[in-house]
Every structure is written in structure tokens, then in C-alpha cells.
């Protein structure tokens, strides 16, 4: 491997808790501003967990005060259009969105700009009561560039997304829950624990079925209904060649718990 193991980047911490891979953003003095080394480390860790057969679900988290307050403004303030468009930074958010395994964002405190977009690139969000989501880029002369205009609009609809993006106004955790942006809102003391609980539940499911189901749900956002239904049908059929389908159905008939092997 040409790059060092992902766990070596000091801007992130990684650990595996059984079948759950945990990635913690670790620049607390700047509210986890997402600079190049952090995002490079994050993608490396994500890819390591994605490859590891023992990992069934991944969590990305920050700390109680900040998930991430955006891309690092001090890294971009001098950039020209030509420089910023050559920069590989933005593709790292795309990579998170393309992870084959489920990814949960455990969010507390600020999730702003690129931080909000990082949470939106994940599949589910567990939020603490103190979480705030926003796209404040307009206030510093730019606009969302890592998926915010697209993913927020798909979740919130045009009118609410437009207001957030054009005013930079933040959304509280409760508002985010009402709008369908987050899966649940829990006390700040337990947001990581709740995210882990959800991750362990998913990691206990048959991995091929999880992978196919994730792919099908994501496709629903991109294609028309007929194409989505056709894909779903193909993926459904493909699962009948897995041992876990045989085991799952046999266990139901035999009135016992299934033992999934990922085969
Ligand atoms: C670099 C940042 C930062 C950021 C905070 N800091 N956000 N540094 N980039 N995005 C740093 C501050 O400079 C400060 O460092 C330290 O973190 C603490 O921040 P304070 O502002 O002192 O904290 P507070 O008063 O509590 O205010 C918190 C805040 C504010 C409201 C979140 O920091 C803020 O508005 N941050 C910027 C939010 C933002 O505009 N995000 C979008 C960025 S653009 P020092 O050294 O002074 O102590 C973006 C584009 C995405 O994300 C597209 C992909 C590339």
C-alpha cells in the first residue's frame, strides 16, 4: 500500500468495536475544520473499513461541541478558481457517499458547510439535542460545494433547501428531525452510544443483503421509478445465490435465530 495505514493520520482516530468501525474527527481546537490531511485520513480509514470483512457498519463522529464546522477556510481563502477546481478535496465527500457499507454520522454540536455535507453524505444521522445543521457558505462569499445543494434539496424539498442555502440560517436538531434530515435526536450524553446501537443492529444483518438494499435505496434518489424497480428486482433475485438467504429463510421455517455468515 502506498499510503500509511489510515489510523496513522493524527487528524482522525479509528477503532473497531466488533463489527462496527468508528472514525472520529480529531481537530477539536478548530471545531474539526475539514482540512486536507483530515479528509485524506477519513477516506483512507473508510476504505480500510470497507475492505475489512469483519466490519458491517461504519460510524463517523466528532466531539460533543462539533461534528465539523466546515471545510478549513484557512486552506482555501487564497485559492483561485483554477487552483480550487484542480484540488482533489471535494472528491473525498463523494467517496464517503459511495461507500458500499452503511455509514452513520453521529452528530453533536456544529455540522456546518462541509461538515453538514459530510453528515449528508452518510446514510443515516443520529443527532444529539445540541446538533445544529447549516450551509453558511453564502456568508463567506461562496456556496455549498460538497453536495449541500443537491442532498439537502432531495431531503427537504426546494423551498426549505433554498432558504437554508441562500440565508445560511441554521437548523436545530429538533427541526432537522421534523424535516427528515436526521433519524433520531437523543441527549448529548448518549448520541454516540445510540449511533453504536444502530450500527450494531445493522452489522448483525446479512452483509450481502445490507449492501444490495443500500444500493437500491440510494438509486431511488437518482433514477425514475421503472428503472429503480428494475434494479431492485435484479438485486432481490441476486440474493438467492447467497448462503445467508438460505439460512435466513430456513431459520424462519425452523423457528430459530439465523446464523449469518456473509456467504
Ligand atoms: C477553519 C475554523 C472553521 C473553519 C472554526 N474554525 N470553523 N477554521 N475553517 N470552517 C476555527 C476558528 O477560526 C477558531 O480558531 C476555532 O475554530 C474556534 O472557532 P470560533 O469561531 O472561535 O468558535 P465560536 O465562536 O464558538 O463559533 C463557532 C462557529 C464559527 C459558529 C462554528 O467558528 C464559524 O462560523 N465557523 C465557520 C463556519 C463556516 O463558515 N463553515 C463553512 C466553511 S466553507 P482560532 O485559531 O481563531 O481559535 C465550507 C465549504 C464546503 O465548508 C465545500 C467543500 C470544500
PDB file of C-alpha atoms and ligand atoms in Angstrom:
ATOM      1  CA  UNK A   1       0.000   0.000   0.000  1.00  0.00           C
ATOM      2  CA  UNK A   2       1.384   3.402  -0.949  1.00  0.00           C
ATOM      3  CA  UNK A   3      -0.268   5.385   1.815  1.00  0.00           C
ATOM      4  CA  UNK A   4       0.272   4.862   5.534  1.00  0.00           C
ATOM      5  CA  UNK A   5      -2.414   2.974   7.452  1.00  0.00           C
ATOM      6  CA  UNK A   6      -5.359   5.332   7.952  1.00  0.00           C
ATOM      7  CA  UNK A   7      -5.119   5.118  11.724  1.00  0.00           C
ATOM      8  CA  UNK A   8      -1.789   6.991  11.459  1.00  0.00           C
ATOM      9  CA  UNK A   9      -3.360  10.324  10.486  1.00  0.00           C
ATOM     10  CA  UNK A  10      -3.414  12.382  13.667  1.00  0.00           C
ATOM     11  CA  UNK A  11      -6.439  14.322  12.412  1.00  0.00           C
ATOM     12  CA  UNK A  12      -8.619  11.250  12.822  1.00  0.00           C
ATOM     13  CA  UNK A  13      -8.852   8.352  15.251  1.00  0.00           C
ATOM     14  CA  UNK A  14     -10.127   4.941  14.269  1.00  0.00           C
ATOM     15  CA  UNK A  15     -11.154   1.895  16.220  1.00  0.00           C
ATOM     16  CA  UNK A  16     -13.162  -1.245  15.577  1.00  0.00           C
ATOM     17  CA  UNK A  17     -15.741  -2.263  18.144  1.00  0.00           C
ATOM     18  CA  UNK A  18     -16.547  -5.788  16.974  1.00  0.00           C
ATOM     19  CA  UNK A  19     -18.246  -5.378  13.579  1.00  0.00           C
ATOM     20  CA  UNK A  20     -18.549  -1.579  13.886  1.00  0.00           C
ATOM     21  CA  UNK A  21     -15.811   0.689  12.562  1.00  0.00           C
ATOM     22  CA  UNK A  22     -15.597   4.051  14.332  1.00  0.00           C
ATOM     23  CA  UNK A  23     -13.901   7.079  12.745  1.00  0.00           C
ATOM     24  CA  UNK A  24     -13.523  10.137  14.990  1.00  0.00           C
ATOM     25  CA  UNK A  25     -12.631  13.537  13.525  1.00  0.00           C
ATOM     26  CA  UNK A  26      -9.867  14.920  15.694  1.00  0.00           C
ATOM     27  CA  UNK A  27      -9.140  18.638  15.268  1.00  0.00           C
ATOM     28  CA  UNK A  28     -11.059  19.875  18.296  1.00  0.00           C
ATOM     29  CA  UNK A  29      -9.200  23.211  18.572  1.00  0.00           C
ATOM     30  CA  UNK A  30     -10.686  24.306  15.213  1.00  0.00           C
ATOM     31  CA  UNK A  31     -14.073  22.615  15.626  1.00  0.00           C
ATOM     32  CA  UNK A  32     -12.936  19.776  13.358  1.00  0.00           C
ATOM     33  CA  UNK A  33     -12.486  22.043  10.327  1.00  0.00           C
ATOM     34  CA  UNK A  34     -12.071  19.610   7.458  1.00  0.00           C
ATOM     35  CA  UNK A  35      -8.597  20.212   6.051  1.00  0.00           C
ATOM     36  CA  UNK A  36      -6.786  18.047   3.521  1.00  0.00           C
ATOM     37  CA  UNK A  37      -5.000  15.689   5.958  1.00  0.00           C
ATOM     38  CA  UNK A  38      -8.211  15.101   7.898  1.00  0.00           C
ATOM     39  CA  UNK A  39     -10.276  14.271   4.815  1.00  0.00           C
ATOM     40  CA  UNK A  40      -7.477  12.146   3.362  1.00  0.00           C
ATOM     41  CA  UNK A  41      -7.263  10.232   6.637  1.00  0.00           C
ATOM     42  CA  UNK A  42     -11.025   9.907   6.769  1.00  0.00           C
ATOM     43  CA  UNK A  43     -11.249   8.428   3.282  1.00  0.00           C
ATOM     44  CA  UNK A  44      -8.330   6.095   3.992  1.00  0.00           C
ATOM     45  CA  UNK A  45      -9.984   4.836   7.174  1.00  0.00           C
ATOM     46  CA  UNK A  46     -13.312   4.454   5.416  1.00  0.00           C
ATOM     47  CA  UNK A  47     -11.699   2.405   2.650  1.00  0.00           C
ATOM     48  CA  UNK A  48      -9.909   0.221   5.197  1.00  0.00           C
ATOM     49  CA  UNK A  49     -13.191  -0.498   6.990  1.00  0.00           C
ATOM     50  CA  UNK A  50     -14.972  -1.000   3.670  1.00  0.00           C
ATOM     51  CA  UNK A  51     -12.435  -3.685   2.720  1.00  0.00           C
ATOM     52  CA  UNK A  52     -12.404  -5.415   6.123  1.00  0.00           C
ATOM     53  CA  UNK A  53     -14.703  -8.480   6.039  1.00  0.00           C
ATOM     54  CA  UNK A  54     -15.253  -8.233   9.806  1.00  0.00           C
ATOM     55  CA  UNK A  55     -16.800  -4.730   9.595  1.00  0.00           C
ATOM     56  CA  UNK A  56     -20.517  -4.435   8.849  1.00  0.00           C
ATOM     57  CA  UNK A  57     -21.236  -0.785   9.579  1.00  0.00           C
ATOM     58  CA  UNK A  58     -19.190   2.418   9.943  1.00  0.00           C
ATOM     59  CA  UNK A  59     -19.719   5.473  12.164  1.00  0.00           C
ATOM     60  CA  UNK A  60     -18.249   8.916  11.551  1.00  0.00           C
ATOM     61  CA  UNK A  61     -18.324  11.231  14.551  1.00  0.00           C
ATOM     62  CA  UNK A  62     -16.727  14.353  16.032  1.00  0.00           C
ATOM     63  CA  UNK A  63     -16.998  15.549  19.611  1.00  0.00           C
ATOM     64  CA  UNK A  64     -19.812  16.988  21.729  1.00  0.00           C
ATOM     65  CA  UNK A  65     -19.114  20.572  20.584  1.00  0.00           C
ATOM     66  CA  UNK A  66     -18.562  19.975  16.888  1.00  0.00           C
ATOM     67  CA  UNK A  67     -19.116  17.313  14.310  1.00  0.00           C
ATOM     68  CA  UNK A  68     -17.353  19.658  11.882  1.00  0.00           C
ATOM     69  CA  UNK A  69     -17.651  23.424  11.311  1.00  0.00           C
ATOM     70  CA  UNK A  70     -16.949  23.095   7.596  1.00  0.00           C
ATOM     71  CA  UNK A  71     -14.069  22.798   5.209  1.00  0.00           C
ATOM     72  CA  UNK A  72     -10.975  24.576   6.512  1.00  0.00           C
ATOM     73  CA  UNK A  73     -11.433  28.188   5.410  1.00  0.00           C
ATOM     74  CA  UNK A  74      -7.744  28.937   6.044  1.00  0.00           C
ATOM     75  CA  UNK A  75      -6.803  26.376   3.396  1.00  0.00           C
ATOM     76  CA  UNK A  76      -8.929  27.970   0.678  1.00  0.00           C
ATOM     77  CA  UNK A  77      -9.051  31.703   1.208  1.00  0.00           C
ATOM     78  CA  UNK A  78      -6.286  32.453  -1.294  1.00  0.00           C
ATOM     79  CA  UNK A  79      -7.212  29.881  -3.937  1.00  0.00           C
ATOM     80  CA  UNK A  80      -8.092  30.865  -7.490  1.00  0.00           C
ATOM     81  CA  UNK A  81     -10.843  29.150  -9.481  1.00  0.00           C
ATOM     82  CA  UNK A  82      -8.214  27.224 -11.444  1.00  0.00           C
ATOM     83  CA  UNK A  83      -6.476  26.043  -8.266  1.00  0.00           C
ATOM     84  CA  UNK A  84      -9.611  25.039  -6.389  1.00  0.00           C
ATOM     85  CA  UNK A  85     -11.010  23.144  -9.370  1.00  0.00           C
ATOM     86  CA  UNK A  86      -7.811  21.077  -9.661  1.00  0.00           C
ATOM     87  CA  UNK A  87      -7.951  20.277  -5.962  1.00  0.00           C
ATOM     88  CA  UNK A  88      -8.939  16.663  -5.102  1.00  0.00           C
ATOM     89  CA  UNK A  89     -10.512  17.768  -1.797  1.00  0.00           C
ATOM     90  CA  UNK A  90     -14.174  17.776  -2.869  1.00  0.00           C
ATOM     91  CA  UNK A  91     -13.998  14.273  -4.328  1.00  0.00           C
ATOM     92  CA  UNK A  92     -13.423  12.986  -0.772  1.00  0.00           C
ATOM     93  CA  UNK A  93     -17.013  13.852   0.149  1.00  0.00           C
ATOM     94  CA  UNK A  94     -18.138  11.940  -2.966  1.00  0.00           C
ATOM     95  CA  UNK A  95     -16.124   8.937  -1.794  1.00  0.00           C
ATOM     96  CA  UNK A  96     -17.952   8.913   1.546  1.00  0.00           C
ATOM     97  CA  UNK A  97     -21.273   8.938  -0.334  1.00  0.00           C
ATOM     98  CA  UNK A  98     -20.135   5.949  -2.390  1.00  0.00           C
ATOM     99  CA  UNK A  99     -19.100   3.667   0.467  1.00  0.00           C
ATOM    100  CA  UNK A 100     -20.521   0.196  -0.158  1.00  0.00           C
ATOM    101  CA  UNK A 101     -21.164  -0.375   3.555  1.00  0.00           C
ATOM    102  CA  UNK A 102     -23.668   1.618   5.622  1.00  0.00           C
ATOM    103  CA  UNK A 103     -22.246   4.765   7.200  1.00  0.00           C
ATOM    104  CA  UNK A 104     -23.853   6.532  10.155  1.00  0.00           C
ATOM    105  CA  UNK A 105     -22.998  10.108  11.161  1.00  0.00           C
ATOM    106  CA  UNK A 106     -23.138  10.616  14.929  1.00  0.00           C
ATOM    107  CA  UNK A 107     -23.532  14.385  15.133  1.00  0.00           C
ATOM    108  CA  UNK A 108     -23.306  16.730  18.108  1.00  0.00           C
ATOM    109  CA  UNK A 109     -22.796  20.489  18.011  1.00  0.00           C
ATOM    110  CA  UNK A 110     -21.854  22.213  14.762  1.00  0.00           C
ATOM    111  CA  UNK A 111     -22.426  20.455  11.453  1.00  0.00           C
ATOM    112  CA  UNK A 112     -21.859  23.391   9.128  1.00  0.00           C
ATOM    113  CA  UNK A 113     -20.855  23.798   5.495  1.00  0.00           C
ATOM    114  CA  UNK A 114     -18.668  20.856   4.507  1.00  0.00           C
ATOM    115  CA  UNK A 115     -19.464  19.351   7.933  1.00  0.00           C
ATOM    116  CA  UNK A 116     -23.176  19.332   7.178  1.00  0.00           C
ATOM    117  CA  UNK A 117     -22.364  17.945   3.731  1.00  0.00           C
ATOM    118  CA  UNK A 118     -20.258  15.197   5.282  1.00  0.00           C
ATOM    119  CA  UNK A 119     -23.180  14.178   7.505  1.00  0.00           C
ATOM    120  CA  UNK A 120     -25.499  14.263   4.472  1.00  0.00           C
ATOM    121  CA  UNK A 121     -23.120  12.016   2.514  1.00  0.00           C
ATOM    122  CA  UNK A 122     -23.621   9.374   5.217  1.00  0.00           C
ATOM    123  CA  UNK A 123     -26.642   7.053   5.090  1.00  0.00           C
ATOM    124  CA  UNK A 124     -28.183   7.902   8.446  1.00  0.00           C
ATOM    125  CA  UNK A 125     -27.721  10.578  11.079  1.00  0.00           C
ATOM    126  CA  UNK A 126     -28.028  10.170  14.842  1.00  0.00           C
ATOM    127  CA  UNK A 127     -28.050  13.663  16.340  1.00  0.00           C
ATOM    128  CA  UNK A 128     -27.590  14.988  19.843  1.00  0.00           C
ATOM    129  CA  UNK A 129     -30.026  17.619  21.122  1.00  0.00           C
ATOM    130  CA  UNK A 130     -27.282  20.225  20.644  1.00  0.00           C
ATOM    131  CA  UNK A 131     -26.657  19.463  16.970  1.00  0.00           C
ATOM    132  CA  UNK A 132     -27.072  22.319  14.502  1.00  0.00           C
ATOM    133  CA  UNK A 133     -27.034  21.911  10.749  1.00  0.00           C
ATOM    134  CA  UNK A 134     -26.376  24.663   8.259  1.00  0.00           C
ATOM    135  CA  UNK A 135     -24.828  25.773   4.987  1.00  0.00           C
ATOM    136  CA  UNK A 136     -23.287  29.140   5.903  1.00  0.00           C
ATOM    137  CA  UNK A 137     -21.055  29.349   2.820  1.00  0.00           C
ATOM    138  CA  UNK A 138     -23.149  32.232   1.436  1.00  0.00           C
ATOM    139  CA  UNK A 139     -21.924  34.361   4.360  1.00  0.00           C
ATOM    140  CA  UNK A 140     -18.315  33.984   3.201  1.00  0.00           C
ATOM    141  CA  UNK A 141     -18.936  34.659  -0.476  1.00  0.00           C
ATOM    142  CA  UNK A 142     -19.353  31.144  -1.803  1.00  0.00           C
ATOM    143  CA  UNK A 143     -21.957  28.381  -1.862  1.00  0.00           C
ATOM    144  CA  UNK A 144     -22.071  24.701  -0.862  1.00  0.00           C
ATOM    145  CA  UNK A 145     -19.616  22.706  -2.954  1.00  0.00           C
ATOM    146  CA  UNK A 146     -19.607  19.226  -1.446  1.00  0.00           C
ATOM    147  CA  UNK A 147     -23.169  18.132  -2.123  1.00  0.00           C
ATOM    148  CA  UNK A 148     -25.257  20.507   0.008  1.00  0.00           C
ATOM    149  CA  UNK A 149     -27.443  21.967  -2.742  1.00  0.00           C
ATOM    150  CA  UNK A 150     -28.221  18.500  -4.087  1.00  0.00           C
ATOM    151  CA  UNK A 151     -28.594  16.368  -0.964  1.00  0.00           C
ATOM    152  CA  UNK A 152     -30.425  18.982   1.121  1.00  0.00           C
ATOM    153  CA  UNK A 153     -32.882  19.622  -1.712  1.00  0.00           C
ATOM    154  CA  UNK A 154     -33.590  15.913  -2.075  1.00  0.00           C
ATOM    155  CA  UNK A 155     -34.356  15.648   1.642  1.00  0.00           C
ATOM    156  CA  UNK A 156     -36.011  18.983   2.450  1.00  0.00           C
ATOM    157  CA  UNK A 157     -37.560  19.911  -0.893  1.00  0.00           C
ATOM    158  CA  UNK A 158     -36.780  23.037  -2.900  1.00  0.00           C
ATOM    159  CA  UNK A 159     -38.247  25.746  -0.694  1.00  0.00           C
ATOM    160  CA  UNK A 160     -36.609  24.826   2.595  1.00  0.00           C
ATOM    161  CA  UNK A 161     -33.283  23.946   0.992  1.00  0.00           C
ATOM    162  CA  UNK A 162     -33.314  27.245  -0.878  1.00  0.00           C
ATOM    163  CA  UNK A 163     -33.841  29.208   2.339  1.00  0.00           C
ATOM    164  CA  UNK A 164     -31.017  27.403   4.156  1.00  0.00           C
ATOM    165  CA  UNK A 165     -28.564  27.802   1.288  1.00  0.00           C
ATOM    166  CA  UNK A 166     -29.435  31.438   0.495  1.00  0.00           C
ATOM    167  CA  UNK A 167     -29.601  32.737   4.075  1.00  0.00           C
ATOM    168  CA  UNK A 168     -27.070  30.481   5.789  1.00  0.00           C
ATOM    169  CA  UNK A 169     -29.617  30.038   8.592  1.00  0.00           C
ATOM    170  CA  UNK A 170     -29.068  27.015  10.798  1.00  0.00           C
ATOM    171  CA  UNK A 171     -31.486  24.218  11.639  1.00  0.00           C
ATOM    172  CA  UNK A 172     -31.710  22.820  15.167  1.00  0.00           C
ATOM    173  CA  UNK A 173     -31.677  19.096  15.845  1.00  0.00           C
ATOM    174  CA  UNK A 174     -35.439  19.117  16.520  1.00  0.00           C
ATOM    175  CA  UNK A 175     -36.110  20.973  13.259  1.00  0.00           C
ATOM    176  CA  UNK A 176     -33.841  18.530  11.440  1.00  0.00           C
ATOM    177  CA  UNK A 177     -35.807  15.623  12.879  1.00  0.00           C
ATOM    178  CA  UNK A 178     -39.125  17.142  11.819  1.00  0.00           C
ATOM    179  CA  UNK A 179     -37.718  17.716   8.321  1.00  0.00           C
ATOM    180  CA  UNK A 180     -36.455  14.137   7.937  1.00  0.00           C
ATOM    181  CA  UNK A 181     -32.799  15.155   7.888  1.00  0.00           C
ATOM    182  CA  UNK A 182     -31.873  13.003  10.885  1.00  0.00           C
ATOM    183  CA  UNK A 183     -33.038   9.609  12.102  1.00  0.00           C
ATOM    184  CA  UNK A 184     -33.251  10.487  15.785  1.00  0.00           C
ATOM    185  CA  UNK A 185     -32.383  13.107  18.356  1.00  0.00           C
ATOM    186  CA  UNK A 186     -31.030  11.938  21.704  1.00  0.00           C
ATOM    187  CA  UNK A 187     -29.422  13.550  24.760  1.00  0.00           C
ATOM    188  CA  UNK A 188     -25.866  14.707  24.200  1.00  0.00           C
ATOM    189  CA  UNK A 189     -24.595  12.159  26.732  1.00  0.00           C
ATOM    190  CA  UNK A 190     -25.809   9.266  24.608  1.00  0.00           C
ATOM    191  CA  UNK A 191     -25.593  10.219  20.927  1.00  0.00           C
ATOM    192  CA  UNK A 192     -22.525   8.090  20.242  1.00  0.00           C
ATOM    193  CA  UNK A 193     -23.893   5.179  22.212  1.00  0.00           C
ATOM    194  CA  UNK A 194     -27.179   5.381  20.268  1.00  0.00           C
ATOM    195  CA  UNK A 195     -25.309   5.521  16.972  1.00  0.00           C
ATOM    196  CA  UNK A 196     -23.318   2.447  18.009  1.00  0.00           C
ATOM    197  CA  UNK A 197     -26.521   0.622  18.945  1.00  0.00           C
ATOM    198  CA  UNK A 198     -27.950   1.301  15.488  1.00  0.00           C
ATOM    199  CA  UNK A 199     -24.653   0.321  13.854  1.00  0.00           C
ATOM    200  CA  UNK A 200     -24.507  -2.972  15.742  1.00  0.00           C
ATOM    201  CA  UNK A 201     -28.112  -3.761  14.722  1.00  0.00           C
ATOM    202  CA  UNK A 202     -27.226  -3.230  11.058  1.00  0.00           C
ATOM    203  CA  UNK A 203     -23.912  -5.081  11.331  1.00  0.00           C
ATOM    204  CA  UNK A 204     -25.780  -8.138  12.650  1.00  0.00           C
ATOM    205  CA  UNK A 205     -27.785  -8.374   9.401  1.00  0.00           C
ATOM    206  CA  UNK A 206     -26.622 -10.453   6.426  1.00  0.00           C
ATOM    207  CA  UNK A 207     -23.974  -8.283   4.728  1.00  0.00           C
ATOM    208  CA  UNK A 208     -24.833  -9.018   1.092  1.00  0.00           C
ATOM    209  CA  UNK A 209     -28.489  -8.141   1.688  1.00  0.00           C
ATOM    210  CA  UNK A 210     -27.433  -4.968   3.524  1.00  0.00           C
ATOM    211  CA  UNK A 211     -25.173  -3.971   0.649  1.00  0.00           C
ATOM    212  CA  UNK A 212     -27.789  -4.582  -2.041  1.00  0.00           C
ATOM    213  CA  UNK A 213     -30.523  -2.861  -0.042  1.00  0.00           C
ATOM    214  CA  UNK A 214     -28.317   0.201   0.480  1.00  0.00           C
ATOM    215  CA  UNK A 215     -27.564   0.348  -3.236  1.00  0.00           C
ATOM    216  CA  UNK A 216     -31.247   0.131  -4.114  1.00  0.00           C
ATOM    217  CA  UNK A 217     -32.325   2.840  -1.658  1.00  0.00           C
ATOM    218  CA  UNK A 218     -29.614   5.230  -2.894  1.00  0.00           C
ATOM    219  CA  UNK A 219     -30.612   4.606  -6.519  1.00  0.00           C
ATOM    220  CA  UNK A 220     -34.169   5.686  -5.713  1.00  0.00           C
ATOM    221  CA  UNK A 221     -32.827   9.240  -5.440  1.00  0.00           C
ATOM    222  CA  UNK A 222     -31.285   9.178  -8.913  1.00  0.00           C
ATOM    223  CA  UNK A 223     -33.475   7.232 -11.318  1.00  0.00           C
ATOM    224  CA  UNK A 224     -37.120   7.098 -12.376  1.00  0.00           C
ATOM    225  CA  UNK A 225     -39.471   4.595 -10.747  1.00  0.00           C
ATOM    226  CA  UNK A 226     -39.336   1.966 -13.516  1.00  0.00           C
ATOM    227  CA  UNK A 227     -35.526   1.933 -13.553  1.00  0.00           C
ATOM    228  CA  UNK A 228     -35.436   1.804  -9.760  1.00  0.00           C
ATOM    229  CA  UNK A 229     -37.912  -1.067  -9.630  1.00  0.00           C
ATOM    230  CA  UNK A 230     -35.942  -2.981 -12.281  1.00  0.00           C
ATOM    231  CA  UNK A 231     -32.729  -2.563 -10.283  1.00  0.00           C
ATOM    232  CA  UNK A 232     -34.459  -3.608  -7.073  1.00  0.00           C
ATOM    233  CA  UNK A 233     -35.789  -6.755  -8.779  1.00  0.00           C
ATOM    234  CA  UNK A 234     -32.324  -7.717 -10.071  1.00  0.00           C
ATOM    235  CA  UNK A 235     -30.709  -7.181  -6.687  1.00  0.00           C
ATOM    236  CA  UNK A 236     -33.503  -9.141  -4.965  1.00  0.00           C
ATOM    237  CA  UNK A 237     -33.004 -12.093  -7.335  1.00  0.00           C
ATOM    238  CA  UNK A 238     -29.226 -11.965  -6.871  1.00  0.00           C
ATOM    239  CA  UNK A 239     -29.580 -12.591  -3.135  1.00  0.00           C
ATOM    240  CA  UNK A 240     -30.998 -16.068  -3.806  1.00  0.00           C
ATOM    241  CA  UNK A 241     -27.483 -17.234  -4.617  1.00  0.00           C
ATOM    242  CA  UNK A 242     -26.295 -16.399  -1.089  1.00  0.00           C
ATOM    243  CA  UNK A 243     -25.993 -18.783   1.828  1.00  0.00           C
ATOM    244  CA  UNK A 244     -27.499 -16.141   4.091  1.00  0.00           C
ATOM    245  CA  UNK A 245     -30.773 -16.194   2.132  1.00  0.00           C
ATOM    246  CA  UNK A 246     -30.972 -19.985   2.561  1.00  0.00           C
ATOM    247  CA  UNK A 247     -30.060 -19.709   6.245  1.00  0.00           C
ATOM    248  CA  UNK A 248     -32.427 -16.784   6.924  1.00  0.00           C
ATOM    249  CA  UNK A 249     -35.450 -18.465   5.371  1.00  0.00           C
ATOM    250  CA  UNK A 250     -34.629 -21.896   6.831  1.00  0.00           C
ATOM    251  CA  UNK A 251     -34.230 -20.382  10.309  1.00  0.00           C
ATOM    252  CA  UNK A 252     -37.650 -18.747   9.999  1.00  0.00           C
ATOM    253  CA  UNK A 253     -39.263 -22.038   8.997  1.00  0.00           C
ATOM    254  CA  UNK A 254     -37.444 -23.930  11.764  1.00  0.00           C
ATOM    255  CA  UNK A 255     -38.424 -21.242  14.310  1.00  0.00           C
ATOM    256  CA  UNK A 256     -34.860 -20.420  15.346  1.00  0.00           C
ATOM    257  CA  UNK A 257     -32.491 -17.459  15.146  1.00  0.00           C
ATOM    258  CA  UNK A 258     -30.496 -17.304  11.886  1.00  0.00           C
ATOM    259  CA  UNK A 259     -26.702 -17.579  11.883  1.00  0.00           C
ATOM    260  CA  UNK A 260     -25.489 -15.351   9.073  1.00  0.00           C
ATOM    261  CA  UNK A 261     -22.003 -15.931   7.670  1.00  0.00           C
ATOM    262  CA  UNK A 262     -21.781 -13.334   4.910  1.00  0.00           C
ATOM    263  CA  UNK A 263     -21.602 -16.069   2.289  1.00  0.00           C
TER     264      UNK A 263
HETATM  265  C1  LIG B   1     -11.139  26.993   9.694  1.00  0.00           C
HETATM  266  C2  LIG B   1     -12.336  27.204  11.621  1.00  0.00           C
HETATM  267  C3  LIG B   1     -13.539  26.872  10.965  1.00  0.00           C
HETATM  268  C4  LIG B   1     -13.451  26.569   9.573  1.00  0.00           C
HETATM  269  C5  LIG B   1     -13.986  27.245  13.013  1.00  0.00           C
HETATM  270  N1  LIG B   1     -12.675  27.427  12.895  1.00  0.00           N
HETATM  271  N2  LIG B   1     -14.537  26.912  11.851  1.00  0.00           N
HETATM  272  N3  LIG B   1     -11.157  27.277  10.993  1.00  0.00           N
HETATM  273  N4  LIG B   1     -12.239  26.658   8.996  1.00  0.00           N
HETATM  274  N5  LIG B   1     -14.510  26.198   8.853  1.00  0.00           N
HETATM  275  C6  LIG B   1     -11.717  27.808  13.949  1.00  0.00           C
HETATM  276  C7  LIG B   1     -11.773  29.283  14.289  1.00  0.00           C
HETATM  277  O1  LIG B   1     -11.004  30.023  13.374  1.00  0.00           O
HETATM  278  C8  LIG B   1     -11.190  29.276  15.665  1.00  0.00           C
HETATM  279  O2  LIG B   1      -9.787  29.138  15.579  1.00  0.00           O
HETATM  280  C9  LIG B   1     -11.692  27.978  16.273  1.00  0.00           C
HETATM  281  O3  LIG B   1     -12.058  27.153  15.161  1.00  0.00           O
HETATM  282  C10 LIG B   1     -12.928  28.171  17.137  1.00  0.00           C
HETATM  283  O4  LIG B   1     -13.885  28.872  16.383  1.00  0.00           O
HETATM  284  P1  LIG B   1     -14.648  30.180  16.930  1.00  0.00           P
HETATM  285  O5  LIG B   1     -15.189  30.886  15.761  1.00  0.00           O
HETATM  286  O6  LIG B   1     -13.775  30.937  17.856  1.00  0.00           O
HETATM  287  O7  LIG B   1     -15.815  29.487  17.782  1.00  0.00           O
HETATM  288  P2  LIG B   1     -17.293  30.030  18.075  1.00  0.00           P
HETATM  289  O8  LIG B   1     -17.239  31.499  18.401  1.00  0.00           O
HETATM  290  O9  LIG B   1     -17.884  29.068  19.045  1.00  0.00           O
HETATM  291  O10 LIG B   1     -18.055  29.932  16.663  1.00  0.00           O
HETATM  292  C11 LIG B   1     -18.280  28.660  16.110  1.00  0.00           C
HETATM  293  C12 LIG B   1     -18.738  28.804  14.606  1.00  0.00           C
HETATM  294  C13 LIG B   1     -17.683  29.621  13.843  1.00  0.00           C
HETATM  295  C14 LIG B   1     -20.080  29.498  14.566  1.00  0.00           C
HETATM  296  C15 LIG B   1     -18.882  27.398  14.068  1.00  0.00           C
HETATM  297  O11 LIG B   1     -16.380  29.070  14.089  1.00  0.00           O
HETATM  298  C16 LIG B   1     -17.900  29.631  12.372  1.00  0.00           C
HETATM  299  O12 LIG B   1     -18.753  30.389  11.878  1.00  0.00           O
HETATM  300  N6  LIG B   1     -17.101  28.860  11.624  1.00  0.00           N
HETATM  301  C17 LIG B   1     -17.123  28.843  10.174  1.00  0.00           C
HETATM  302  C18 LIG B   1     -18.334  28.094   9.685  1.00  0.00           C
HETATM  303  C19 LIG B   1     -18.376  28.090   8.176  1.00  0.00           C
HETATM  304  O13 LIG B   1     -18.449  29.167   7.535  1.00  0.00           O
HETATM  305  N7  LIG B   1     -18.330  26.876   7.552  1.00  0.00           N
HETATM  306  C20 LIG B   1     -18.293  26.756   6.108  1.00  0.00           C
HETATM  307  C21 LIG B   1     -16.896  26.738   5.612  1.00  0.00           C
HETATM  308  S1  LIG B   1     -16.826  26.642   3.889  1.00  0.00           S
HETATM  309  P3  LIG B   1      -8.785  30.145  16.339  1.00  0.00           P
HETATM  310  O14 LIG B   1      -7.435  29.742  15.843  1.00  0.00           O
HETATM  311  O15 LIG B   1      -9.214  31.511  15.968  1.00  0.00           O
HETATM  312  O16 LIG B   1      -9.030  29.804  17.791  1.00  0.00           O
HETATM  313  C22 LIG B   1     -17.189  25.057   3.515  1.00  0.00           C
HETATM  314  C23 LIG B   1     -17.206  24.732   2.040  1.00  0.00           C
HETATM  315  C24 LIG B   1     -17.522  23.297   1.819  1.00  0.00           C
HETATM  316  O17 LIG B   1     -17.399  24.222   4.331  1.00  0.00           O
HETATM  317  C25 LIG B   1     -17.178  22.889   0.415  1.00  0.00           C
HETATM  318  C26 LIG B   1     -16.149  21.791   0.394  1.00  0.00           C
HETATM  319  C27 LIG B   1     -14.700  22.221   0.304  1.00  0.00           C
END
